[in-house]
Coordinates of C-alpha atoms and ligand atoms in Angstrom, one line a residue:
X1162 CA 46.3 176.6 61.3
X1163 CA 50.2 177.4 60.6
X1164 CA 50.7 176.6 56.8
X1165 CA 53.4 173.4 56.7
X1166 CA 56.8 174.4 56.6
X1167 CA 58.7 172.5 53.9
X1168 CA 60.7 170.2 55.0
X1169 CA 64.4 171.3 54.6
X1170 CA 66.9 169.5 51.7
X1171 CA 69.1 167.5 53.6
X1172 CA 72.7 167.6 53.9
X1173 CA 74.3 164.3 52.5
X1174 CA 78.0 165.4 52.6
X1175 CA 79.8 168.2 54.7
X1176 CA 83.5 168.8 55.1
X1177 CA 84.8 171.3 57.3
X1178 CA 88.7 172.5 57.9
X1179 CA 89.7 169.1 55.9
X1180 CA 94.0 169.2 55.6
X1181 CA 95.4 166.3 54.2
X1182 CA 99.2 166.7 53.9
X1183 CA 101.5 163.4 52.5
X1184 CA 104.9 162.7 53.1
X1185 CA 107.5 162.2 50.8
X1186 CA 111.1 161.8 51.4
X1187 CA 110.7 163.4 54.7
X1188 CA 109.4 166.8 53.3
X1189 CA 105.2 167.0 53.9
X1190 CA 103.4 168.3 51.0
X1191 CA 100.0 169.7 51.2
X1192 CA 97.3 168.3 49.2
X1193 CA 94.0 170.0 51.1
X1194 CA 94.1 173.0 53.2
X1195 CA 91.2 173.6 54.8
X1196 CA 88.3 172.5 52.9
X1197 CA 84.7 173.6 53.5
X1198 CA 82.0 171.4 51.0
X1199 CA 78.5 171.0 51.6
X1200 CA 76.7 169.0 49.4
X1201 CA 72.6 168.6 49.8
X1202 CA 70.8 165.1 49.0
X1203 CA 70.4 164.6 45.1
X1204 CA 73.3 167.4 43.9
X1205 CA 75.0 166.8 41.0
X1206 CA 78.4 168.6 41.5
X1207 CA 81.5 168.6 38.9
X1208 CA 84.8 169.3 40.9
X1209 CA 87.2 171.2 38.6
X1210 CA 90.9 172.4 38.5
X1211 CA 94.4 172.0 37.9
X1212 CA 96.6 169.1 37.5
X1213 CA 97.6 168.3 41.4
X1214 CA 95.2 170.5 42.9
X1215 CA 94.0 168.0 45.3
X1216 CA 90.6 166.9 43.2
X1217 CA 91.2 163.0 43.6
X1218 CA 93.0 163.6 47.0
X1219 CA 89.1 165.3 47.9
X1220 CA 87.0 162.6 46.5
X1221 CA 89.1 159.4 48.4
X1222 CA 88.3 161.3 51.7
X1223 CA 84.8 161.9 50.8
X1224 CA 84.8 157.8 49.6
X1225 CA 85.9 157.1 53.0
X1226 CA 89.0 155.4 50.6
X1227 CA 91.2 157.9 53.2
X1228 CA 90.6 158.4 56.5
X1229 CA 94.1 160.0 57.0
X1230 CA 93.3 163.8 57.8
X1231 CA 92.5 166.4 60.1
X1232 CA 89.2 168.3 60.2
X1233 CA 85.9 166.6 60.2
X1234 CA 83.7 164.8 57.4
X1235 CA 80.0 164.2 58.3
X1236 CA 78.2 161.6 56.0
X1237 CA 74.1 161.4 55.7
X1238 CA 74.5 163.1 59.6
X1239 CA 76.6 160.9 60.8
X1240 CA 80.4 161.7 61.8
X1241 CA 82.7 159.3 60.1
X1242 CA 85.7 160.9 60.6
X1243 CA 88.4 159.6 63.1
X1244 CA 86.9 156.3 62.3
X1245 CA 89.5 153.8 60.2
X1246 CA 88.7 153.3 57.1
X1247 CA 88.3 149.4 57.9
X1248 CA 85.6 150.5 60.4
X1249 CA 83.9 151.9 57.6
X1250 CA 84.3 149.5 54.9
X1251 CA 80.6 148.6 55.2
X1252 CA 79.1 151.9 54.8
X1253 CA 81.6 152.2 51.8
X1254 CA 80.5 149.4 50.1
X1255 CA 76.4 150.2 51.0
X1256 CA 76.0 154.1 51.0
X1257 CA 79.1 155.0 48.0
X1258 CA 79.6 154.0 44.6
X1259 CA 83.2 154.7 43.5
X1260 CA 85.0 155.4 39.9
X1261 CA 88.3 155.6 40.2
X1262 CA 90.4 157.6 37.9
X1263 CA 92.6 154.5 37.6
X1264 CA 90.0 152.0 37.0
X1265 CA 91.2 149.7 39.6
X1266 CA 90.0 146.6 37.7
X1267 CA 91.1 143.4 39.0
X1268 CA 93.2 142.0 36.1
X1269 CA 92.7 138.2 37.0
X1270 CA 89.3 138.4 37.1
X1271 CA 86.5 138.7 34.3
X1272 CA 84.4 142.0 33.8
X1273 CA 81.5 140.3 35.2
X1274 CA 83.0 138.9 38.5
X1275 CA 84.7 142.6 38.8
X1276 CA 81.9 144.2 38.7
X1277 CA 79.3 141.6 41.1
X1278 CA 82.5 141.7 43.0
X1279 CA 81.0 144.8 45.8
X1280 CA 77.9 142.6 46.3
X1281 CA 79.6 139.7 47.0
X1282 CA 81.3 141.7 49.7
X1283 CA 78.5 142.8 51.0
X1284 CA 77.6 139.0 51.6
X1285 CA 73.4 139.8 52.0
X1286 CA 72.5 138.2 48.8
X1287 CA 73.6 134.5 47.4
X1288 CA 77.2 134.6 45.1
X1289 CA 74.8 133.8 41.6
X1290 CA 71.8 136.8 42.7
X1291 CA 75.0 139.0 42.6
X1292 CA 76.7 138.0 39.9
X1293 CA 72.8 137.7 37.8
X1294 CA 72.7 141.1 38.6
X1295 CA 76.1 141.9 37.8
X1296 CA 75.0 140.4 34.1
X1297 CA 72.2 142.5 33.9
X1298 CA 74.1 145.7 34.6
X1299 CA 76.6 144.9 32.3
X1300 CA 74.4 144.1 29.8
X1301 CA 72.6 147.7 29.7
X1302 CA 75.6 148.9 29.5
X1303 CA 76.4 147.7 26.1
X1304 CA 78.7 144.9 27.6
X1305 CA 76.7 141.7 27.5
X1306 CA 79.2 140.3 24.8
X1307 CA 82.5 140.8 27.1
X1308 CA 81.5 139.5 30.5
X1309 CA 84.1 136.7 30.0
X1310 CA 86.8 139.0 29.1
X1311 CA 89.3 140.1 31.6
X1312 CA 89.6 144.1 31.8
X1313 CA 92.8 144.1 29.5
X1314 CA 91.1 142.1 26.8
X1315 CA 88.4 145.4 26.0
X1316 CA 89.1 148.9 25.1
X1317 CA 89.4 151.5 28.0
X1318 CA 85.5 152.8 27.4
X1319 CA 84.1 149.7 28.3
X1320 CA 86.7 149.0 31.0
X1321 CA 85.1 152.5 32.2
X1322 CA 81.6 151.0 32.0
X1323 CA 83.0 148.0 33.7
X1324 CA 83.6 150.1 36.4
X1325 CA 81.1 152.1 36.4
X1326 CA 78.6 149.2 36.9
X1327 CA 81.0 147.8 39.5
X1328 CA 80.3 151.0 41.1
X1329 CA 76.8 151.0 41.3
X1330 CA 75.8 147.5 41.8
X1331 CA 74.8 147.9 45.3
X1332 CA 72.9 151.2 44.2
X1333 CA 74.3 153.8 46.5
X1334 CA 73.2 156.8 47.4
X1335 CA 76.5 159.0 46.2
X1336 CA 78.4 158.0 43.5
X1337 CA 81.7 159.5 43.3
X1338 CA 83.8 159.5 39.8
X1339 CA 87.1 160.0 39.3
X1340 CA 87.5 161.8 35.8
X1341 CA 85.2 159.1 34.3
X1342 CA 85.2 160.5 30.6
X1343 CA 88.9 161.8 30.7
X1344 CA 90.1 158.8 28.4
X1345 CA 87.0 158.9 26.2
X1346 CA 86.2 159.8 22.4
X1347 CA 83.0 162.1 22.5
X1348 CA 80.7 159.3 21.6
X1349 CA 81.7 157.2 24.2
X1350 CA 81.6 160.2 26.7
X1351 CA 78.3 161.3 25.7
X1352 CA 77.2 158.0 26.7
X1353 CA 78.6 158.0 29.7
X1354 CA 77.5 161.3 30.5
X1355 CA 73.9 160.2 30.2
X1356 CA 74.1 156.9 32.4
X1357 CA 75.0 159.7 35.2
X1358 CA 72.3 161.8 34.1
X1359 CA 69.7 159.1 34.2
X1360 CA 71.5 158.2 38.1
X1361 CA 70.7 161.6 38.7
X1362 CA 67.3 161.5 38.0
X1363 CA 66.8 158.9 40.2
X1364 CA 68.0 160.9 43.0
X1365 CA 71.5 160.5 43.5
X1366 CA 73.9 162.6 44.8
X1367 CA 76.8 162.3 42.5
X1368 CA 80.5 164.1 42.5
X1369 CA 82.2 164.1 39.3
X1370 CA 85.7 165.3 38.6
X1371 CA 86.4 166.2 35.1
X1372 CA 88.1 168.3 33.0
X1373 CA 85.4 168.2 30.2
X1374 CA 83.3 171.9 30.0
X1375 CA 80.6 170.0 28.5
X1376 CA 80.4 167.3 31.2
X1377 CA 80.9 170.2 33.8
X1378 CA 77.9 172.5 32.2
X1379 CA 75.7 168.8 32.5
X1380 CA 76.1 169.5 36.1
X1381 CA 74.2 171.7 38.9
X1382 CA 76.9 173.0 40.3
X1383 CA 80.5 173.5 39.8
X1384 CA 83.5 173.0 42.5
X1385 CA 87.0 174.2 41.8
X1386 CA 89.8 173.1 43.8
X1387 CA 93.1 175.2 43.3
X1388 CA 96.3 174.4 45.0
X1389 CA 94.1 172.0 47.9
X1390 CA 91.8 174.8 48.6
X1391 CA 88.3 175.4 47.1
X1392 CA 86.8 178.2 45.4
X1393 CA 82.9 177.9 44.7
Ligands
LIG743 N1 100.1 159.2 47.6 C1 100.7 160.4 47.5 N2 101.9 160.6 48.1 C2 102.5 161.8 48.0 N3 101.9 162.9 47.4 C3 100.7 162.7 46.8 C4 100.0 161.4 46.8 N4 98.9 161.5 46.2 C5 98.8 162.8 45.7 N5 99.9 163.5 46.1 C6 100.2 164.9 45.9 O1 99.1 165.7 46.4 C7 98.7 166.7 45.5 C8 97.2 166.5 45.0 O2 97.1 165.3 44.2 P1 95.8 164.8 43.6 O3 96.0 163.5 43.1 O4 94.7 165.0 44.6 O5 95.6 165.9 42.4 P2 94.5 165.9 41.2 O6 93.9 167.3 41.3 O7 93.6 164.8 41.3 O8 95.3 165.9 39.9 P3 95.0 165.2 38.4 O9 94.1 166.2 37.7 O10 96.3 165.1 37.8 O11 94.4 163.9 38.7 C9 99.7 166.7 44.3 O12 100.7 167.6 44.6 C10 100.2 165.2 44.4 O13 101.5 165.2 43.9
LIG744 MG1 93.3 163.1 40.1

């Protein structure tokens, strides 16, 4: 009898030849020049580099946040881009998990309708299952005394965790972060560190950009992106 063959680690994420260029005043400026990433089911990657290498520029086109680009992005097998990104808004909101390195925090609203706000969205459970859930994230997160608050009235690590349990509310399969320890003391970074950890062990497939060696050796695998181009 032929001896099983294991079955192969499957790709979640593959780039190839990505370019993303932006205009400003008329003169283009080159953010990714042909980018090549692969990235199997479960990885644990920390993208690296310089100030304006093209690091959050990467991770909005692998959040299908920009669909503005040449070359072609393949997601769980299956080509998303050429698609708009309102065509994909509801794989976004299913399949990806999002930290951006700006928060994005809605200002008028409290930290516990942010973060139920993606399962609202998705609209396949009732407004109070999401926002119960919403609670209970929060609240393993250390932030069951501040769901009332609006972002501005914590500090900026729970306004991280905020987001962070915004991001994951509709457990994704890849969770992309956007420098989410780069306004942290060590403590507070630790502790973020370890809620990815723990999403890692569950079998995510996360993408972290950071400038943090600690938070970098935590990962698998490193990426460095240098003037929009990347060097493994
Ligand atoms: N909306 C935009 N319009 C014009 N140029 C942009 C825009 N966003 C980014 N850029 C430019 O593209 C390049 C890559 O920017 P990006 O934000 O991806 O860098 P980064 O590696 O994330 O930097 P940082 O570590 O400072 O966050 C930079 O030269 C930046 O000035
Ligand atoms: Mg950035």
């Amino acid at each position: 009898m032929p001896a099983a063959t294991p079955s192969r680690p499957r790709i979640e994420l593959e780039l190839h030849d990505v370019y993303k260029t932006f205009e400003m005043g008329g003169e283009p400026i080159s953010a990714l020049r042909g980018v090549d990433l692969q990235v199997i089911e479960g990885e644990f990657i920390a993208i690296m580099g310089p100030s304006g290498s093209g690091k959050s520029t990467l991770l909005h086109i692998l959040g299908l946040v920009d669909s503005e680009y040449q070359g072609t992005y393949d997601l769980g097998g299956e080509r998303v881009s050429g698609r708009s990104t309102d065509e994909l808004a509801p794989i976004r909101n299913q399949e990806i998990g999002f930290v951006f390195q700006a928060f994005f925090l809605l200002p008028h609203l409290s930290i516990l309708e942010n973060a139920a706000l993606p399962a609202l969205y998705a609209r396949d459970r009732a407004p109070d299952e999401c926002l119960a859930e919403a609670r209970t994230r929060l609240e393993q997160m250390g932030l069951g005394h501040r769901l009332d608050h609006k972002p501005h009235e914590i500090s900026i690590g729970q306004r991280q965790r905020a987001a962070i349990a915004r991001a994951l509310i509709n457990d994704p399969r890849v969770i992309l972060a956007d420098e989410p320890t780069g306004a942290l003391d060590s403590k507070t970074s630790q502790e973020i560190l370890e809620i990815f950890n723990d999403l890692h062990r569950q079998g995510a497939t996360i993408l972290m950009v950071t400038h943090d060696q600690e938070v970098a050796a935590a990962a698998e695998r490193n990426v460095y992106v240098r003037d929009g181009q990347i060097h493994v």
